[in-house]
Short mmCIF file of N, CA and C in Angstrom, two decimals:
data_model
loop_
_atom_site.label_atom_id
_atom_site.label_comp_id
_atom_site.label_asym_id
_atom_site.label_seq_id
_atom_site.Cartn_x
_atom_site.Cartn_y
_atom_site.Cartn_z
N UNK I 9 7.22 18.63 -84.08
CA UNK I 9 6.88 18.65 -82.67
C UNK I 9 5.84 19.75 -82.42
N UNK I 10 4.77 19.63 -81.51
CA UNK I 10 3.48 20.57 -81.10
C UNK I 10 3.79 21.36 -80.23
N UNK I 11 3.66 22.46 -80.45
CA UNK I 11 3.93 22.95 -78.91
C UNK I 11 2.29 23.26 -77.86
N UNK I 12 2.88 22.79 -76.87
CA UNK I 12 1.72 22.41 -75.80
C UNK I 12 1.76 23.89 -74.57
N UNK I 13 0.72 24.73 -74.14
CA UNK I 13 0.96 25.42 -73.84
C UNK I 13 0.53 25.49 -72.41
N UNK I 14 0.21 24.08 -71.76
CA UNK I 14 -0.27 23.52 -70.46
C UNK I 14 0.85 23.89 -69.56
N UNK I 15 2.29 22.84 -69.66
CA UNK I 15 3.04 23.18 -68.44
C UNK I 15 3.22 25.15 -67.85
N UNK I 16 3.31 25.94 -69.35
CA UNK I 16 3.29 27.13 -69.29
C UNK I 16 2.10 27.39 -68.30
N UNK I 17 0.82 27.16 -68.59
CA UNK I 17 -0.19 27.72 -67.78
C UNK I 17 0.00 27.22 -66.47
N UNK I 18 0.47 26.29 -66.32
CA UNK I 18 0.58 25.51 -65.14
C UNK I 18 1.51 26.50 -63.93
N UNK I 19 2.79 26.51 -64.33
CA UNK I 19 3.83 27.22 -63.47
C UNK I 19 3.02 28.67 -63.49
N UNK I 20 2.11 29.46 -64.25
CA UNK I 20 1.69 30.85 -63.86
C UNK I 20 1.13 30.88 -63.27
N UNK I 21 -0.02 29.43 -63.16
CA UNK I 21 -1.15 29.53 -62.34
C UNK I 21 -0.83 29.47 -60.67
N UNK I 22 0.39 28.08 -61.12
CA UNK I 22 1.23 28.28 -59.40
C UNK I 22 1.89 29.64 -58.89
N UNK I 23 2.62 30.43 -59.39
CA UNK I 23 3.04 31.49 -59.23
C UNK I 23 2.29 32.45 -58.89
N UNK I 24 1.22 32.69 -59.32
CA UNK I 24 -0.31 33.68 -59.44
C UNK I 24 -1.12 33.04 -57.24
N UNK I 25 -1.25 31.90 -57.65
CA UNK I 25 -1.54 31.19 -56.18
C UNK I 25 -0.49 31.28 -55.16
N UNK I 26 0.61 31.58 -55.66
CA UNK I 26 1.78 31.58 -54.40
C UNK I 26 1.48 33.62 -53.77
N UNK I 27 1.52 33.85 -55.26
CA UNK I 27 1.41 35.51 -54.63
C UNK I 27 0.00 35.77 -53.54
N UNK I 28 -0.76 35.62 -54.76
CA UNK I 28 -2.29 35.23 -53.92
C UNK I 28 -2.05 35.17 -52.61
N UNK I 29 -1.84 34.05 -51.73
CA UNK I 29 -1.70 33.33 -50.70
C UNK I 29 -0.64 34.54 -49.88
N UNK I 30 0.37 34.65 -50.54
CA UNK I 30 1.62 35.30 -49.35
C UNK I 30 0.46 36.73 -49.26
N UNK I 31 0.28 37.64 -50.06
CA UNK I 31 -0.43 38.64 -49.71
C UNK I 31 -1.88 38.56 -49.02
N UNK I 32 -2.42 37.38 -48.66
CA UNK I 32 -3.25 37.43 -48.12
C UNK I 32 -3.57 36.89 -46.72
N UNK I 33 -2.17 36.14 -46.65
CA UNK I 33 -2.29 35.68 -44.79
C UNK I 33 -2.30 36.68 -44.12
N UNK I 34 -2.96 37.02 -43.31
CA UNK I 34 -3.21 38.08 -42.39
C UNK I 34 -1.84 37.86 -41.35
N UNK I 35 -1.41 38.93 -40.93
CA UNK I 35 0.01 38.98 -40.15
C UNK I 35 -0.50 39.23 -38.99
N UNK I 36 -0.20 38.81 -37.76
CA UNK I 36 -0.74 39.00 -36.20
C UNK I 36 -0.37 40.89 -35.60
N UNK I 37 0.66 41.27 -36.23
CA UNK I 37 1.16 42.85 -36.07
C UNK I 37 2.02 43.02 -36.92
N UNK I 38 2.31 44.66 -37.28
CA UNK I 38 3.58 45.10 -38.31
C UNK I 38 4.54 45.20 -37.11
N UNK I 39 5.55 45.44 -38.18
CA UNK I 39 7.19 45.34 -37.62
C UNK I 39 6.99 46.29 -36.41
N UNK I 40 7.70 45.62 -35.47
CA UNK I 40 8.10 46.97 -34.50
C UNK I 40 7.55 46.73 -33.31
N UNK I 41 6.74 45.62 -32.67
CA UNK I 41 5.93 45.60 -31.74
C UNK I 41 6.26 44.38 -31.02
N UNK I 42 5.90 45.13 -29.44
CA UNK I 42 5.84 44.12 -28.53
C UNK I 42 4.77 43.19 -28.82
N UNK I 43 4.28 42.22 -28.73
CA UNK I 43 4.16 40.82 -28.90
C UNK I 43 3.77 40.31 -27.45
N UNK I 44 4.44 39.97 -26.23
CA UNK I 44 4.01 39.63 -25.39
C UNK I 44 4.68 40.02 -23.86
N UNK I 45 4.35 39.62 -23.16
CA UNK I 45 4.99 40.22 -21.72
C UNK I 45 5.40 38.99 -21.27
N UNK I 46 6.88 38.80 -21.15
CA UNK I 46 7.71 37.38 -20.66
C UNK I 46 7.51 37.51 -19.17
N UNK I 47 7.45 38.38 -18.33
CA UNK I 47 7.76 38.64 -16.98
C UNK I 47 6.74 38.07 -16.10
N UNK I 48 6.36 38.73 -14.61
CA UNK I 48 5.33 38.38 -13.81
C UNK I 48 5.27 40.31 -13.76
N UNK I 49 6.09 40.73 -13.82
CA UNK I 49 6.35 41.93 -13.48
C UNK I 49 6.63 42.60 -14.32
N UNK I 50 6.44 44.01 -15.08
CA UNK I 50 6.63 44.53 -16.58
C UNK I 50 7.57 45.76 -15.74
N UNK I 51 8.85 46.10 -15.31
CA UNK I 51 9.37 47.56 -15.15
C UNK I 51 9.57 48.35 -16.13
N UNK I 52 9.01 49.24 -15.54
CA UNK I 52 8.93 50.71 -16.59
C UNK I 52 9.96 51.67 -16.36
N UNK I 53 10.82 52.11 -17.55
CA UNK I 53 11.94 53.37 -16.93
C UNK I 53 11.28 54.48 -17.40
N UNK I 54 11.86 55.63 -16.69
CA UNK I 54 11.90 57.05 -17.90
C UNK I 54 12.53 57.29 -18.62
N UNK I 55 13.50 57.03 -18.82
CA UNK I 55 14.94 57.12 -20.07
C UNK I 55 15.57 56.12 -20.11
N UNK I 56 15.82 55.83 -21.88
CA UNK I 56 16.24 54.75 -22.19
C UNK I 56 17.52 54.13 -21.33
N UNK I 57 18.02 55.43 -20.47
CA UNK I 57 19.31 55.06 -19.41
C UNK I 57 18.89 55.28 -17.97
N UNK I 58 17.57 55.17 -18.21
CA UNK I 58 17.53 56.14 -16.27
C UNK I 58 16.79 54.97 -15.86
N UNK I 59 16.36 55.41 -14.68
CA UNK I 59 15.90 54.18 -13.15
C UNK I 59 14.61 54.13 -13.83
N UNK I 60 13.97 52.90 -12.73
CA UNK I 60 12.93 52.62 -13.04
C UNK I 60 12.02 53.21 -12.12
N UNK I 61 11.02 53.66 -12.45
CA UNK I 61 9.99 54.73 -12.04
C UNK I 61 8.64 54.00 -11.70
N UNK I 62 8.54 52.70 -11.89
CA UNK I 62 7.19 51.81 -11.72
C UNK I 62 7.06 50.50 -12.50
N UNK I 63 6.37 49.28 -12.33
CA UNK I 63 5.97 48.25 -12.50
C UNK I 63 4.86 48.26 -12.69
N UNK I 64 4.37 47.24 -13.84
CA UNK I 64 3.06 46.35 -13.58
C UNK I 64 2.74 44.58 -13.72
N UNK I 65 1.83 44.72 -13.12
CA UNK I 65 1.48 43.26 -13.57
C UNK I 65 1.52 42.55 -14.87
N UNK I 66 2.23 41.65 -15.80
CA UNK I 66 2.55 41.24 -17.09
C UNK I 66 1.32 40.85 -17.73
N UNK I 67 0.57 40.54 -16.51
CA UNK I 67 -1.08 40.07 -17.38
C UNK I 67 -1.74 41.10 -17.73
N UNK I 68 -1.44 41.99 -16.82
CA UNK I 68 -2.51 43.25 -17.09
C UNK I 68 -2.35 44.20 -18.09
N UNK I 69 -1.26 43.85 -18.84
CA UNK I 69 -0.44 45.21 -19.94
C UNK I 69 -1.30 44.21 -21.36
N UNK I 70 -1.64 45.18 -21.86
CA UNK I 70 -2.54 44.23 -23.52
C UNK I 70 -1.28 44.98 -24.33
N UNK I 71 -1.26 43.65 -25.43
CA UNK I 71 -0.23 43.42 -26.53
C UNK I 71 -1.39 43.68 -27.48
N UNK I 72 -0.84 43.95 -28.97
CA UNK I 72 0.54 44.44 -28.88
C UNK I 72 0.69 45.74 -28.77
N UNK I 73 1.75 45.99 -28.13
CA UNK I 73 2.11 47.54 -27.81
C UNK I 73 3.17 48.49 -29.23
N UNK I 74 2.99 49.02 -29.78
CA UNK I 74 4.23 49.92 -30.65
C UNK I 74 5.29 49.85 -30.19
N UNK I 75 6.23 49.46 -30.91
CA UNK I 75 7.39 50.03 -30.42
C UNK I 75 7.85 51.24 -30.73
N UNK I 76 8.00 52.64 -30.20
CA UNK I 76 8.59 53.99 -30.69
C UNK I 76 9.61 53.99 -31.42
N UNK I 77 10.80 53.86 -30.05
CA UNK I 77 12.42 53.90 -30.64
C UNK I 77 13.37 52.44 -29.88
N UNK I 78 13.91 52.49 -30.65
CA UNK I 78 14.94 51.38 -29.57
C UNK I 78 16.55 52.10 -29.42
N UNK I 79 16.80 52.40 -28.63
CA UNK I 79 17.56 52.67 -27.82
C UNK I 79 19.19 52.13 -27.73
N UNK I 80 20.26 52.52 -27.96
CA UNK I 80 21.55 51.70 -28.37
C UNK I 80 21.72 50.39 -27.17
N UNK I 81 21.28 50.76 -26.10
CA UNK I 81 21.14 50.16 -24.85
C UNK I 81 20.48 49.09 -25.15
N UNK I 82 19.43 48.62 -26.42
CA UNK I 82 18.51 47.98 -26.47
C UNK I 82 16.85 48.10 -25.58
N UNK I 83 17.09 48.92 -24.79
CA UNK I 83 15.65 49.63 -24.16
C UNK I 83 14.74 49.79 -25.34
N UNK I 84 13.39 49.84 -25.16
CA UNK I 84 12.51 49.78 -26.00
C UNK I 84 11.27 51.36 -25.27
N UNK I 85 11.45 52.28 -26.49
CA UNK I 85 10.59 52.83 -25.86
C UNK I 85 9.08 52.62 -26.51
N UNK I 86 8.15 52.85 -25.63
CA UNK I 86 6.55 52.59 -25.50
C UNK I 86 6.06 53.51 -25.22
N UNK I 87 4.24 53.74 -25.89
CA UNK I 87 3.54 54.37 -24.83
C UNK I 87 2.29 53.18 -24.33
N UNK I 88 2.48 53.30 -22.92
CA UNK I 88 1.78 52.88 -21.99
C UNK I 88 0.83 53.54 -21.23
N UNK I 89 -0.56 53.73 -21.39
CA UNK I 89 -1.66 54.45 -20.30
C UNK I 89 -1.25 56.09 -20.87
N UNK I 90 -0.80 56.02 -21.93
CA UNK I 90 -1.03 57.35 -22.88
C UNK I 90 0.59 57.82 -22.26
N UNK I 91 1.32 57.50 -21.63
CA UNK I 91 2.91 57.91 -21.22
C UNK I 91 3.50 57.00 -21.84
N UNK I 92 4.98 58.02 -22.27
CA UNK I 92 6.16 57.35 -23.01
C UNK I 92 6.63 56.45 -21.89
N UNK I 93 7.14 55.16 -22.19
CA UNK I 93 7.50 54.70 -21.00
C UNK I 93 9.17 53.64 -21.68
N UNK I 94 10.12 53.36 -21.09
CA UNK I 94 10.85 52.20 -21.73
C UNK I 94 10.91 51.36 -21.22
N UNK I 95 11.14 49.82 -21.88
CA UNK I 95 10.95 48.42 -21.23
C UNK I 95 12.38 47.83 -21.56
N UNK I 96 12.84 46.95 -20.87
CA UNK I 96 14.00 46.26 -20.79
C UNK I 96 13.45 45.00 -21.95
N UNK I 97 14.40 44.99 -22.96
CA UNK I 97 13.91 43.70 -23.91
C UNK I 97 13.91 42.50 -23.58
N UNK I 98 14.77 42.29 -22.29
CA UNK I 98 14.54 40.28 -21.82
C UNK I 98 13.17 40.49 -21.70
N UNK I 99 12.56 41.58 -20.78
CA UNK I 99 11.08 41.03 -20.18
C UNK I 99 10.00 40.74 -21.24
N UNK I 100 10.02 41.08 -22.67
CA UNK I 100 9.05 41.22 -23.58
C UNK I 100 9.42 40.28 -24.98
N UNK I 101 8.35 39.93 -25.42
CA UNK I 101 9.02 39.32 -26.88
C UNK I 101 8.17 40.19 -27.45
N UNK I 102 9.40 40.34 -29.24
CA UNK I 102 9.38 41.42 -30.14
C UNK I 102 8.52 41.13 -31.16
N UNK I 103 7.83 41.16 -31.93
CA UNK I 103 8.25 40.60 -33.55
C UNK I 103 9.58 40.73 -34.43
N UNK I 104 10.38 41.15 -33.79
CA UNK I 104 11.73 41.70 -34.41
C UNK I 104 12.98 41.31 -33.28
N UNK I 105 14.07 40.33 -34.53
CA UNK I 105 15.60 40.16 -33.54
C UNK I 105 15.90 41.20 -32.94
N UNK I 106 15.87 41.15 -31.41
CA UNK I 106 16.72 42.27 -30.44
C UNK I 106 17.75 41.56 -29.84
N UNK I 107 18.86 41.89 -30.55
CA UNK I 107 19.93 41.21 -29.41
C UNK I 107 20.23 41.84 -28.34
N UNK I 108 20.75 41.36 -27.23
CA UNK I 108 21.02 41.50 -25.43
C UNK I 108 22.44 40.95 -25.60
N UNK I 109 23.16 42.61 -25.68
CA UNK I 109 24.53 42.56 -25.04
C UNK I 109 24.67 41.67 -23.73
N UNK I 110 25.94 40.46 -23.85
CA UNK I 110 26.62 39.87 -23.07
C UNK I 110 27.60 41.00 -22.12
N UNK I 111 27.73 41.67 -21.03
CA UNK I 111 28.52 42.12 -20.30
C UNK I 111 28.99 41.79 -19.05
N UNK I 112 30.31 41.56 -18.76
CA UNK I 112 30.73 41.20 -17.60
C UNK I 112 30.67 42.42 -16.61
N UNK I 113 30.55 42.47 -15.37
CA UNK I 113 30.75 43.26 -14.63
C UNK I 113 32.06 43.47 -13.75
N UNK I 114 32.88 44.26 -12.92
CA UNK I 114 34.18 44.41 -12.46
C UNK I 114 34.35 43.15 -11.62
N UNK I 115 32.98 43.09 -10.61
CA UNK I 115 32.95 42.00 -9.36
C UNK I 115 33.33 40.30 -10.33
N UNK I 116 32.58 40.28 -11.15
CA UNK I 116 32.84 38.97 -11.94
C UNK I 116 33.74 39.03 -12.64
N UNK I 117 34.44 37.43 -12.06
CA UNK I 117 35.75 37.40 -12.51
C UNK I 117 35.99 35.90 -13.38
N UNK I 118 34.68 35.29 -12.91
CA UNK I 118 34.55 33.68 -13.91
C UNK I 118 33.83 33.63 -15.18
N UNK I 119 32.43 33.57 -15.04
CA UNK I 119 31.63 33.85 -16.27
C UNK I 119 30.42 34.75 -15.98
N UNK I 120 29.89 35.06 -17.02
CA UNK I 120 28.68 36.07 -16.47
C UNK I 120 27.84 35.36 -17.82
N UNK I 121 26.17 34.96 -17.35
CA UNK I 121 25.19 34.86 -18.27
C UNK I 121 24.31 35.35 -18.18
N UNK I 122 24.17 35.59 -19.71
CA UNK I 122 22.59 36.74 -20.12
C UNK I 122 21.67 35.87 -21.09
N UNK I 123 20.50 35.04 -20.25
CA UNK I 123 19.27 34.69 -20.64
C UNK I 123 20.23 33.54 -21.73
N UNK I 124 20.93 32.65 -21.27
CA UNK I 124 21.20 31.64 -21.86
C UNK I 124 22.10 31.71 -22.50
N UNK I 125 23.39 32.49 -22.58
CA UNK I 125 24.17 32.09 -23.21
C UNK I 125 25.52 32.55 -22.41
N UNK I 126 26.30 31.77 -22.08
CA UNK I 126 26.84 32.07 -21.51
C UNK I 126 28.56 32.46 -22.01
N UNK I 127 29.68 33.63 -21.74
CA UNK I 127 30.74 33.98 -22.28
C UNK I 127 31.72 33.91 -21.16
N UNK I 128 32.65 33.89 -21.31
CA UNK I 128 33.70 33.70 -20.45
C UNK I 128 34.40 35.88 -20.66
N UNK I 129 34.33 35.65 -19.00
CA UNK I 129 34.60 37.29 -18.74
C UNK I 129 36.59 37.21 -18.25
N UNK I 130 36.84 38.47 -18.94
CA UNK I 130 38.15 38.50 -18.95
C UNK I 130 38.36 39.13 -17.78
N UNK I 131 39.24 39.03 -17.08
CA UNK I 131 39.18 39.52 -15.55
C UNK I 131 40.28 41.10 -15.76
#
């Protein structure tokens, strides 16, 4: 029997073209970044727990923005117009899974939903 050294070249050459290719699609942003503005309205806090201190228009904020830190709260902090600022994660999409704690509040006593999914609240 001959040995044929084609299929060999074959699977390296595919392998060699697969790497090729993955390292060379250009990625739209690295990890960590806002992506887009879901809102009409972008609110801005000062602390990942404190009030909100100002709004803007969702068109007017240019993506993508850094993300700094994220916050146990899921707050996202940013800098915006050269200030640290934090954003609530429903209003923005990430490049990165942020999950949004489900919480009931005292007043609700049936169900409470957060951006589509809905849990049954224990009274």
């Amino acid at each position: 029997m001959k040995f044929s050294p084609r299929p060999l070249l074959a699977v390296a050459a595919f392998v060699a073209l697969s790497l090729a290719l993955h390292f060379a699609t250009p990625t739209l942003a690295e990890p960590g970044q806002v992506m887009a503005i879901k809102s009409k309205k972008l609110n801005l806090y000062s602390a990942a727990d404190g009030p909100r201190v100002d709004s803007l228009p969702g068109e007017t904020v240019e993506t993508p923005i850094a993300i700094l830190e994220v916050a146990p709260n899921n707050r996202l902090k940013v800098e915006i117009g050269g200030k640290h600022y934090w954003l609530a994660p429903h209003q923005v999409e990430t490049d990165e899974k942020i999950t949004v704690e489900v919480r009931c509040r005292d007043q609700v006593t049936s169900y409470a939903s957060t951006r589509g999914n809905l849990e049954k609240c224990k009274p």
